[in-house]
Amino acid sequence: MRLVIPLVGELRGTGSESEPYQLIDPDGVVVVEAALFFAELLACCKPATTLRSYGMDLLRWYRFLWALGISWNRATRAEARDFTRWFQVVDKPKKLHWRYERRGLTEAPVKSPKRPIPGTPNPITGKPTPGRKYAARTIAHSETVLRTFYEFQRDEGAGPILNPFPQDRRHKPVRSNAHHNPMEPFRNEKRGRYRPSVPKQKPKRIPDELFNELFVRLKYNRDRALLAFWVSTGARSEELLTAQQKSASPGEQLVGVIRKGSRDYQRLPASPDAFVWLRLYQEELRRNGVPRGLCQPLWWTLRRPWRPFRYTAARAMFIRANALLGANWTLHDLRHTASYRMARDKDLPLTDVQWVLGHSLLSTTQIYLPASEDEMITNLLAHHAREQQRREKPVPAPPSPRYNPQSMNILFGGPQ
C-alpha cells in the first residue's frame, strides 16, 4: 500500500491503421514486445478500440515493473501476485486536466464538493457512482490481457517459459469442458489463478417517464435525433456515430451501421420521429455550411471548425443532460432500453430482436425477457400497498346466531 507507482510512459495514439497505438516507455522509446503483441491482435482482426483497451492494461503492468526495476521477461508469479494485491488496495490515479497542466499546477484547485461520494448509489437510477478503488471487472480484464500477452510471448520464444499469470488448475485437474454435453453450448471454464470473481450485473433500462423528461432537457436537434435513433434501433453508440450520410434512408425508414464485432454493414429500422429530428438537424447543417456528401459523416459538431461528432463528445453531451436530472445513466443504457422494449413486445419474435441487436447467441437476447429492476420494484411496492389495504379494511361483524325454535313456538303459538 505504500508503493508509489509513477505515471511514466504512455499509450500513444498514432492515427495509423497499420499501428493505431504504441506503448512508450519513460525514455520515449517504443516498447517492442508490446508492438509485436498489437500486431498479433491486428492480424486477428481486432479493432483499434480493443488495442487501446489491452494497451491500458499493459501500461499499468509495465509501470508496476518499472517502479520495481524488473524487466518484463524476468517477472515471476511472485510479481504477478503482488501486482494483483496492489491492484486491489490502491486508489485509482487522478489525471490532471490539461488546462491545469498548462498553468504549471500539480493539483487541481479545491472546489465545493457537489459530486456524490464515490461508490454511493444514485437516488434516481440506483446505479452506484464509480468508486475510488478499481472494480473487480477491471482487475479481471487486466488478468486476462496479461495472461494472453505472456502466452503470446512464450510461443514467440521471447518471454518466460512459466507464465506469471497462470490458469487456476487447483480445483479442476481435468481439461475444460471434459464432460461437455453436445446439446449445450460450451462453457467458459478457463479461470486465471489471480482472477477475481466478477459479480453478474443486470442491464439497466431508462423508464419511459424518465426518458421523456431526459429527452425534453436536450437543447439541440442533433442530440434529440441521436437519442431517438439509439432508443429505437438498439445500435451501440459507436456504431451510430460512425454512420455516413448515405446510411440514412428516410423513405425506407432505415439507417445503416457497421457492426462492432463482425464489421458487417447492417440496415436497422428506426422510429419515424427519429427521422423527423434528423431532418431538422440536417436543415441546420445545410444553413451553417457543414460539408455535404454521401460519404461524409452523418453527425457533426455544432461549432466551427466542423469535426465529426465522436464518442467522447457524445458521452459529454449525455453527462450534461443527466446532470440536469441528477441521474447517472450511460449511453449504453439506451441500448438496454431499446432491447427491453423490443423483447417485451409480444408481437415481436425474439429472433427478430436478436437480429436487430446483432447478438450471435439467442441466450444473450434472452436476458431482456425478465422484468427489469425498476419494474420489479414497482410491482413489489404495489403488492405491499395491496397487502396494507387488505389489513386496514374493516372486518364485518359476524352474523348473530339464530333463535331457538322452541322459544319461537312458545312466543308465537306454533306447533306444540
Short mmCIF file of C-alpha atoms in Angstrom, two decimals:
data_model
loop_
_atom_site.label_atom_id
_atom_site.label_comp_id
_atom_site.label_asym_id
_atom_site.label_seq_id
_atom_site.Cartn_x
_atom_site.Cartn_y
_atom_site.Cartn_z
CA MET A 1 0.00 0.00 0.00
CA ARG A 2 2.97 2.33 0.47
CA LEU A 3 4.28 1.61 -3.02
CA VAL A 4 4.08 4.69 -5.25
CA ILE A 5 3.79 3.99 -8.97
CA PRO A 6 4.92 6.99 -11.06
CA LEU A 7 2.67 7.76 -14.01
CA VAL A 8 5.51 7.42 -16.52
CA GLY A 9 5.21 6.20 -20.07
CA GLU A 10 2.07 6.45 -22.14
CA LEU A 11 -0.14 4.72 -24.64
CA ARG A 12 0.18 6.94 -27.69
CA GLY A 13 -2.35 7.01 -30.49
CA THR A 14 -0.77 7.27 -33.93
CA GLY A 15 -3.83 7.61 -36.16
CA SER A 16 -2.43 4.93 -38.47
CA GLU A 17 -4.47 1.89 -39.45
CA SER A 18 -1.39 -0.35 -39.52
CA GLU A 19 -0.34 0.66 -36.00
CA PRO A 20 -3.11 2.53 -34.15
CA TYR A 21 -1.36 2.60 -30.74
CA GLN A 22 2.16 2.43 -29.37
CA LEU A 23 3.32 1.74 -25.83
CA ILE A 24 6.01 4.27 -24.91
CA ASP A 25 8.49 3.75 -22.05
CA PRO A 26 9.76 6.56 -19.74
CA ASP A 27 12.61 7.32 -22.17
CA GLY A 28 10.21 7.90 -25.06
CA VAL A 29 11.11 4.63 -26.84
CA VAL A 30 8.52 2.27 -28.26
CA VAL A 31 8.19 -0.99 -26.31
CA VAL A 32 8.98 -3.60 -28.95
CA GLU A 33 7.29 -6.59 -27.32
CA ALA A 34 4.06 -4.61 -26.93
CA ALA A 35 4.24 -3.56 -30.59
CA LEU A 36 4.52 -7.22 -31.62
CA PHE A 37 1.54 -8.10 -29.45
CA PHE A 38 -0.51 -5.30 -31.03
CA ALA A 39 0.48 -6.59 -34.48
CA GLU A 40 -0.80 -10.03 -33.48
CA LEU A 41 -4.11 -8.54 -32.38
CA LEU A 42 -4.47 -6.67 -35.67
CA ALA A 43 -3.76 -9.88 -37.56
CA CYS A 44 -6.60 -11.50 -35.58
CA CYS A 45 -8.94 -8.76 -36.91
CA LYS A 46 -9.27 -6.96 -33.60
CA PRO A 47 -10.46 -3.32 -33.85
CA ALA A 48 -8.43 -0.35 -32.68
CA THR A 49 -10.63 0.01 -29.59
CA THR A 50 -9.52 -3.45 -28.44
CA LEU A 51 -5.87 -2.44 -28.88
CA ARG A 52 -6.44 0.62 -26.73
CA SER A 53 -8.15 -1.43 -24.01
CA TYR A 54 -5.34 -4.01 -23.99
CA GLY A 55 -2.71 -1.29 -24.13
CA MET A 56 -4.00 0.44 -21.00
CA ASP A 57 -3.71 -2.83 -19.07
CA LEU A 58 -0.18 -3.38 -20.38
CA LEU A 59 0.80 0.18 -19.46
CA ARG A 60 -0.40 -0.35 -15.90
CA TRP A 61 1.65 -3.59 -15.61
CA TYR A 62 4.75 -2.02 -17.12
CA ARG A 63 4.55 0.92 -14.72
CA PHE A 64 4.48 -1.54 -11.84
CA LEU A 65 7.57 -3.32 -13.19
CA TRP A 66 9.38 -0.05 -13.88
CA ALA A 67 8.78 1.02 -10.29
CA LEU A 68 10.30 -2.27 -9.05
CA GLY A 69 13.16 -2.18 -11.54
CA ILE A 70 12.26 -5.59 -13.07
CA SER A 71 12.32 -6.40 -16.76
CA TRP A 72 9.10 -7.73 -18.27
CA ASN A 73 10.68 -11.07 -19.23
CA ARG A 74 12.10 -11.52 -15.71
CA ALA A 75 8.74 -11.22 -13.97
CA THR A 76 7.65 -14.25 -11.98
CA ARG A 77 4.44 -15.30 -10.32
CA ALA A 78 5.57 -13.50 -7.19
CA GLU A 79 5.45 -10.16 -9.04
CA ALA A 80 2.12 -11.11 -10.60
CA ARG A 81 0.72 -11.95 -7.18
CA ASP A 82 2.00 -8.69 -5.69
CA PHE A 83 0.63 -6.74 -8.65
CA THR A 84 -2.82 -8.22 -8.09
CA ARG A 85 -2.69 -7.43 -4.39
CA TRP A 86 -1.57 -3.87 -5.15
CA PHE A 87 -4.33 -3.60 -7.74
CA GLN A 88 -6.96 -4.44 -5.13
CA VAL A 89 -5.96 -1.86 -2.49
CA VAL A 90 -4.64 1.12 -4.46
CA ASP A 91 -6.81 4.11 -5.37
CA LYS A 92 -7.34 4.98 -9.00
CA PRO A 93 -4.98 7.76 -10.11
CA LYS A 94 -6.49 11.14 -10.87
CA LYS A 95 -5.19 12.58 -14.10
CA LEU A 96 -4.68 16.33 -14.04
CA HIS A 97 -6.66 18.24 -16.64
CA TRP A 98 -4.63 19.71 -19.47
CA ARG A 99 -5.82 23.23 -18.56
CA TYR A 100 -4.17 22.91 -15.14
CA GLU A 101 -1.04 21.40 -16.70
CA ARG A 102 -0.67 24.48 -18.90
CA ARG A 103 -0.76 26.65 -15.80
CA GLY A 104 2.02 24.60 -14.24
CA LEU A 105 -0.20 23.25 -11.43
CA THR A 106 0.44 19.84 -9.89
CA GLU A 107 -3.03 19.50 -8.30
CA ALA A 108 -6.48 20.62 -9.29
CA PRO A 109 -7.96 23.55 -7.33
CA VAL A 110 -10.25 22.55 -4.49
CA LYS A 111 -13.87 23.27 -5.33
CA SER A 112 -17.12 22.93 -3.46
CA PRO A 113 -17.99 19.23 -3.04
CA LYS A 114 -21.04 18.98 -5.33
CA ARG A 115 -20.34 15.47 -6.55
CA PRO A 116 -21.69 12.48 -4.62
CA ILE A 117 -19.46 10.27 -2.53
CA PRO A 118 -17.76 7.65 -4.75
CA GLY A 119 -19.47 4.29 -4.59
CA THR A 120 -22.86 5.56 -3.37
CA PRO A 121 -25.97 4.60 -5.39
CA ASN A 122 -27.72 7.26 -7.42
CA PRO A 123 -31.16 8.12 -5.97
CA ILE A 124 -32.81 8.13 -9.43
CA THR A 125 -31.16 5.27 -11.30
CA GLY A 126 -29.93 3.11 -8.42
CA LYS A 127 -26.56 2.68 -10.16
CA PRO A 128 -23.54 3.25 -7.90
CA THR A 129 -21.14 6.01 -8.82
CA PRO A 130 -17.56 4.96 -9.69
CA GLY A 131 -15.62 4.15 -6.53
CA ARG A 132 -12.11 5.13 -5.55
CA LYS A 133 -10.82 1.58 -5.97
CA TYR A 134 -10.53 -0.42 -9.16
CA ALA A 135 -13.60 -2.51 -9.93
CA ALA A 136 -13.41 -6.31 -9.96
CA ARG A 137 -14.27 -6.27 -13.65
CA THR A 138 -11.21 -4.09 -14.37
CA ILE A 139 -8.91 -6.41 -12.42
CA ALA A 140 -10.33 -9.46 -14.18
CA HIS A 141 -9.86 -7.86 -17.59
CA SER A 142 -6.28 -6.93 -16.75
CA GLU A 143 -5.51 -10.50 -15.67
CA THR A 144 -6.89 -11.88 -18.93
CA VAL A 145 -4.88 -9.42 -21.03
CA LEU A 146 -1.61 -10.07 -19.23
CA ARG A 147 -2.06 -13.85 -19.35
CA THR A 148 -2.72 -13.63 -23.10
CA PHE A 149 0.29 -11.34 -23.56
CA TYR A 150 2.69 -13.74 -21.86
CA GLU A 151 1.23 -16.74 -23.70
CA PHE A 152 1.95 -14.97 -26.99
CA GLN A 153 5.49 -14.04 -25.94
CA ARG A 154 6.15 -17.62 -24.80
CA ASP A 155 5.02 -19.00 -28.15
CA GLU A 156 7.26 -16.47 -29.89
CA GLY A 157 10.22 -17.59 -27.77
CA ALA A 158 10.76 -14.13 -26.26
CA GLY A 159 9.03 -14.45 -22.91
CA PRO A 160 9.46 -16.64 -19.83
CA ILE A 161 8.57 -20.32 -20.03
CA LEU A 162 6.34 -20.10 -16.95
CA ASN A 163 3.50 -17.64 -17.40
CA PRO A 164 3.40 -15.18 -14.47
CA PHE A 165 -0.39 -15.21 -14.75
CA PRO A 166 -1.25 -18.93 -14.94
CA GLN A 167 -4.60 -20.63 -15.10
CA ASP A 168 -6.15 -21.96 -11.92
CA ARG A 169 -5.99 -25.76 -12.09
CA ARG A 170 -6.22 -26.47 -8.37
CA HIS A 171 -9.94 -27.18 -8.41
CA LYS A 172 -10.14 -28.56 -11.98
CA PRO A 173 -7.42 -31.14 -12.61
CA VAL A 174 -9.08 -32.21 -15.88
CA ARG A 175 -9.29 -30.22 -19.07
CA SER A 176 -12.01 -27.64 -19.63
CA ASN A 177 -15.39 -28.96 -20.81
CA ALA A 178 -14.24 -32.56 -20.27
CA HIS A 179 -17.83 -33.82 -19.89
CA HIS A 180 -19.47 -31.44 -22.34
CA ASN A 181 -22.99 -32.22 -23.48
CA PRO A 182 -23.09 -31.80 -27.27
CA MET A 183 -26.66 -30.46 -26.98
CA GLU A 184 -25.49 -27.49 -24.89
CA PRO A 185 -23.10 -24.61 -25.70
CA PHE A 186 -19.55 -24.71 -24.41
CA ARG A 187 -18.99 -23.04 -21.04
CA ASN A 188 -16.05 -20.82 -20.29
CA GLU A 189 -14.32 -22.89 -17.63
CA LYS A 190 -10.88 -21.29 -18.03
CA ARG A 191 -10.12 -19.19 -15.00
CA GLY A 192 -6.93 -17.39 -14.08
CA ARG A 193 -5.38 -18.02 -10.70
CA TYR A 194 -5.32 -14.32 -9.84
CA ARG A 195 -8.65 -13.51 -11.47
CA PRO A 196 -11.30 -12.17 -9.07
CA SER A 197 -14.94 -13.16 -9.14
CA VAL A 198 -16.91 -10.63 -11.15
CA PRO A 199 -20.49 -10.04 -9.94
CA LYS A 200 -23.10 -10.52 -12.64
CA GLN A 201 -24.89 -7.27 -13.36
CA LYS A 202 -28.36 -6.97 -14.81
CA PRO A 203 -28.78 -4.47 -17.65
CA LYS A 204 -30.29 -1.14 -16.68
CA ARG A 205 -33.02 0.50 -18.69
CA ILE A 206 -34.39 4.03 -18.55
CA PRO A 207 -38.09 4.10 -17.59
CA ASP A 208 -40.35 5.71 -20.16
CA GLU A 209 -41.40 8.65 -17.99
CA LEU A 210 -37.80 9.47 -17.08
CA PHE A 211 -36.66 9.07 -20.69
CA ASN A 212 -39.29 11.59 -21.78
CA GLU A 213 -38.07 14.01 -19.15
CA LEU A 214 -34.47 13.47 -20.25
CA PHE A 215 -35.43 14.00 -23.89
CA VAL A 216 -37.10 17.31 -23.07
CA ARG A 217 -33.94 18.60 -21.38
CA LEU A 218 -31.90 18.30 -24.58
CA LYS A 219 -31.10 21.61 -26.29
CA TYR A 220 -30.22 20.68 -29.88
CA ASN A 221 -31.94 18.75 -32.65
CA ARG A 222 -28.78 16.70 -33.20
CA ASP A 223 -28.91 15.35 -29.66
CA ARG A 224 -32.64 14.63 -29.94
CA ALA A 225 -32.11 12.76 -33.19
CA LEU A 226 -29.27 10.71 -31.68
CA LEU A 227 -31.31 9.66 -28.66
CA ALA A 228 -34.31 8.81 -30.83
CA PHE A 229 -32.13 6.59 -33.04
CA TRP A 230 -30.36 4.94 -30.11
CA VAL A 231 -33.55 4.07 -28.28
CA SER A 232 -35.41 2.83 -31.38
CA THR A 233 -32.68 0.88 -33.23
CA GLY A 234 -30.78 -0.59 -30.27
CA ALA A 235 -27.49 0.21 -32.03
CA ARG A 236 -24.36 0.73 -29.99
CA SER A 237 -23.30 4.33 -29.54
CA GLU A 238 -20.12 3.96 -31.59
CA GLU A 239 -21.96 2.15 -34.39
CA LEU A 240 -24.41 5.01 -34.91
CA LEU A 241 -21.82 7.77 -34.53
CA THR A 242 -19.69 6.35 -37.35
CA ALA A 243 -22.61 6.28 -39.82
CA GLN A 244 -22.34 8.24 -43.06
CA GLN A 245 -24.91 10.48 -44.72
CA LYS A 246 -25.72 7.82 -47.30
CA SER A 247 -26.58 5.41 -44.46
CA ALA A 248 -29.84 7.20 -43.56
CA SER A 249 -32.83 6.33 -45.76
CA PRO A 250 -35.96 8.17 -44.53
CA GLY A 251 -38.13 6.73 -47.32
CA GLU A 252 -37.43 3.17 -46.19
CA GLN A 253 -37.18 4.22 -42.52
CA LEU A 254 -33.76 2.54 -42.25
CA VAL A 255 -30.29 3.56 -41.07
CA GLY A 256 -27.13 1.60 -41.85
CA VAL A 257 -24.37 0.92 -39.31
CA ILE A 258 -21.14 -1.06 -39.19
CA ARG A 259 -21.43 -3.77 -36.54
CA LYS A 260 -18.87 -3.77 -33.76
CA GLY A 261 -17.91 -7.44 -33.76
CA SER A 262 -18.40 -8.73 -37.30
CA ARG A 263 -17.74 -5.35 -39.01
CA ASP A 264 -20.65 -6.12 -41.32
CA TYR A 265 -22.89 -3.43 -42.76
CA GLN A 266 -26.45 -3.80 -41.47
CA ARG A 267 -29.53 -1.66 -42.01
CA LEU A 268 -31.68 -1.15 -38.94
CA PRO A 269 -35.28 0.08 -38.82
CA ALA A 270 -35.85 3.21 -36.74
CA SER A 271 -38.89 5.09 -35.46
CA PRO A 272 -40.50 7.83 -37.62
CA ASP A 273 -39.82 10.58 -35.07
CA ALA A 274 -36.09 9.80 -35.25
CA PHE A 275 -36.07 10.75 -38.94
CA VAL A 276 -38.11 13.87 -38.18
CA TRP A 277 -35.45 15.10 -35.75
CA LEU A 278 -32.74 14.05 -38.21
CA ARG A 279 -34.33 16.13 -40.96
CA LEU A 280 -34.49 19.19 -38.70
CA TYR A 281 -30.84 18.69 -37.81
CA GLN A 282 -29.81 18.30 -41.45
CA GLU A 283 -31.55 21.56 -42.35
CA GLU A 284 -29.46 23.29 -39.69
CA LEU A 285 -26.30 21.74 -41.15
CA ARG A 286 -27.22 22.97 -44.62
CA ARG A 287 -27.74 26.55 -43.42
CA ASN A 288 -24.47 26.53 -41.47
CA GLY A 289 -22.39 25.26 -44.38
CA VAL A 290 -21.34 21.89 -42.97
CA PRO A 291 -19.66 19.64 -45.60
CA ARG A 292 -22.20 17.58 -47.52
CA GLY A 293 -21.77 14.35 -49.45
CA LEU A 294 -22.80 10.74 -49.42
CA CYS A 295 -19.50 9.64 -47.88
CA GLN A 296 -19.42 12.46 -45.32
CA PRO A 297 -20.16 11.72 -41.64
CA LEU A 298 -23.78 11.89 -40.59
CA TRP A 299 -23.08 13.61 -37.26
CA TRP A 300 -21.01 16.79 -36.82
CA THR A 301 -20.05 19.15 -34.05
CA LEU A 302 -22.15 22.27 -33.59
CA ARG A 303 -19.36 24.85 -33.82
CA ARG A 304 -16.51 25.63 -36.14
CA PRO A 305 -14.17 24.14 -37.10
CA TRP A 306 -16.53 21.39 -38.21
CA ARG A 307 -15.42 17.99 -36.97
CA PRO A 308 -17.12 14.57 -36.90
CA PHE A 309 -19.10 14.01 -33.71
CA ARG A 310 -17.34 11.18 -31.88
CA TYR A 311 -17.99 9.08 -28.78
CA THR A 312 -16.13 11.30 -26.31
CA ALA A 313 -18.18 14.36 -27.26
CA ALA A 314 -21.42 12.36 -27.28
CA ARG A 315 -20.64 11.00 -23.82
CA ALA A 316 -20.02 14.54 -22.53
CA MET A 317 -23.33 15.66 -24.03
CA PHE A 318 -25.20 12.84 -22.32
CA ILE A 319 -23.49 13.52 -18.99
CA ARG A 320 -24.63 17.15 -19.12
CA ALA A 321 -28.20 16.04 -19.82
CA ASN A 322 -28.00 13.58 -16.92
CA ALA A 323 -26.76 16.31 -14.59
CA LEU A 324 -29.98 18.27 -15.13
CA LEU A 325 -31.94 15.32 -13.69
CA GLY A 326 -29.36 14.18 -11.16
CA ALA A 327 -29.04 10.80 -12.89
CA ASN A 328 -26.01 8.79 -14.00
CA TRP A 329 -27.21 6.79 -16.99
CA THR A 330 -24.77 5.91 -19.73
CA LEU A 331 -25.08 5.81 -23.49
CA HIS A 332 -25.14 2.02 -23.39
CA ASP A 333 -28.24 2.16 -21.17
CA LEU A 334 -30.09 3.50 -24.22
CA ARG A 335 -29.30 0.21 -25.99
CA HIS A 336 -30.59 -1.68 -22.94
CA THR A 337 -33.76 0.43 -23.01
CA ALA A 338 -34.40 -0.39 -26.66
CA SER A 339 -33.67 -4.06 -26.01
CA TYR A 340 -36.18 -4.24 -23.15
CA ARG A 341 -38.86 -2.52 -25.21
CA MET A 342 -38.46 -4.90 -28.15
CA ALA A 343 -38.00 -8.08 -26.11
CA ARG A 344 -41.11 -7.41 -24.01
CA ASP A 345 -43.28 -6.85 -27.10
CA LYS A 346 -45.43 -9.96 -27.51
CA ASP A 347 -45.96 -9.33 -31.24
CA LEU A 348 -42.20 -9.16 -31.99
CA PRO A 349 -40.38 -12.53 -32.22
CA LEU A 350 -37.28 -12.85 -30.11
CA THR A 351 -35.25 -13.94 -33.13
CA ASP A 352 -36.04 -10.59 -34.77
CA VAL A 353 -34.78 -8.82 -31.66
CA GLN A 354 -31.62 -10.91 -31.83
CA TRP A 355 -31.05 -9.81 -35.42
CA VAL A 356 -31.58 -6.13 -34.62
CA LEU A 357 -29.24 -6.19 -31.64
CA GLY A 358 -26.57 -8.17 -33.51
CA HIS A 359 -26.27 -10.95 -30.93
CA SER A 360 -24.60 -14.14 -32.10
CA LEU A 361 -26.44 -16.24 -29.47
CA LEU A 362 -30.13 -16.18 -28.66
CA SER A 363 -29.29 -16.70 -24.98
CA THR A 364 -27.74 -13.22 -24.95
CA THR A 365 -31.02 -11.69 -26.10
CA GLN A 366 -32.99 -13.66 -23.51
CA ILE A 367 -31.55 -11.62 -20.64
CA TYR A 368 -34.03 -8.89 -21.60
CA LEU A 369 -37.08 -11.13 -21.22
CA PRO A 370 -37.42 -10.90 -17.40
CA ALA A 371 -38.68 -7.68 -15.92
CA SER A 372 -36.10 -5.02 -15.26
CA GLU A 373 -35.19 -3.94 -11.75
CA ASP A 374 -37.35 -0.82 -11.74
CA GLU A 375 -40.36 -2.83 -12.96
CA MET A 376 -39.89 -5.45 -10.26
CA ILE A 377 -39.57 -2.75 -7.61
CA THR A 378 -42.78 -1.11 -8.84
CA ASN A 379 -44.66 -4.43 -8.82
CA LEU A 380 -43.46 -5.33 -5.32
CA LEU A 381 -44.35 -1.91 -3.93
CA ALA A 382 -47.83 -2.29 -5.41
CA HIS A 383 -48.04 -5.73 -3.75
CA HIS A 384 -47.17 -4.24 -0.36
CA ALA A 385 -49.75 -1.47 -0.89
CA ARG A 386 -52.46 -4.05 -1.61
CA GLU A 387 -51.49 -6.01 1.50
CA GLN A 388 -51.66 -2.85 3.58
CA GLN A 389 -55.13 -2.05 2.24
CA ARG A 390 -56.27 -5.59 2.94
CA ARG A 391 -55.10 -5.37 6.57
CA GLU A 392 -56.68 -1.95 7.09
CA LYS A 393 -60.04 -2.93 5.56
CA PRO A 394 -62.71 -3.17 8.33
CA VAL A 395 -63.81 -6.70 9.09
CA PRO A 396 -67.63 -7.09 9.05
CA ALA A 397 -69.26 -8.28 12.27
CA PRO A 398 -70.14 -11.96 12.36
CA PRO A 399 -73.85 -12.73 11.88
CA SER A 400 -75.92 -13.21 15.05
CA PRO A 401 -76.94 -16.77 15.96
CA ARG A 402 -80.48 -17.96 15.10
CA TYR A 403 -83.27 -18.06 17.64
CA ASN A 404 -84.09 -21.29 19.41
CA PRO A 405 -87.06 -22.92 17.57
CA GLN A 406 -88.78 -23.90 20.88
CA SER A 407 -88.68 -20.28 22.08
CA MET A 408 -90.23 -19.11 18.79
CA ASN A 409 -93.05 -21.65 19.11
CA ILE A 410 -93.86 -20.54 22.67
CA LEU A 411 -93.76 -16.85 21.66
CA PHE A 412 -95.89 -17.07 18.51
CA GLY A 413 -98.01 -20.10 19.34
CA GLY A 414 -96.55 -22.55 16.98
CA PRO A 415 -96.95 -26.32 16.97
CA GLN A 416 -96.56 -27.89 20.39
#
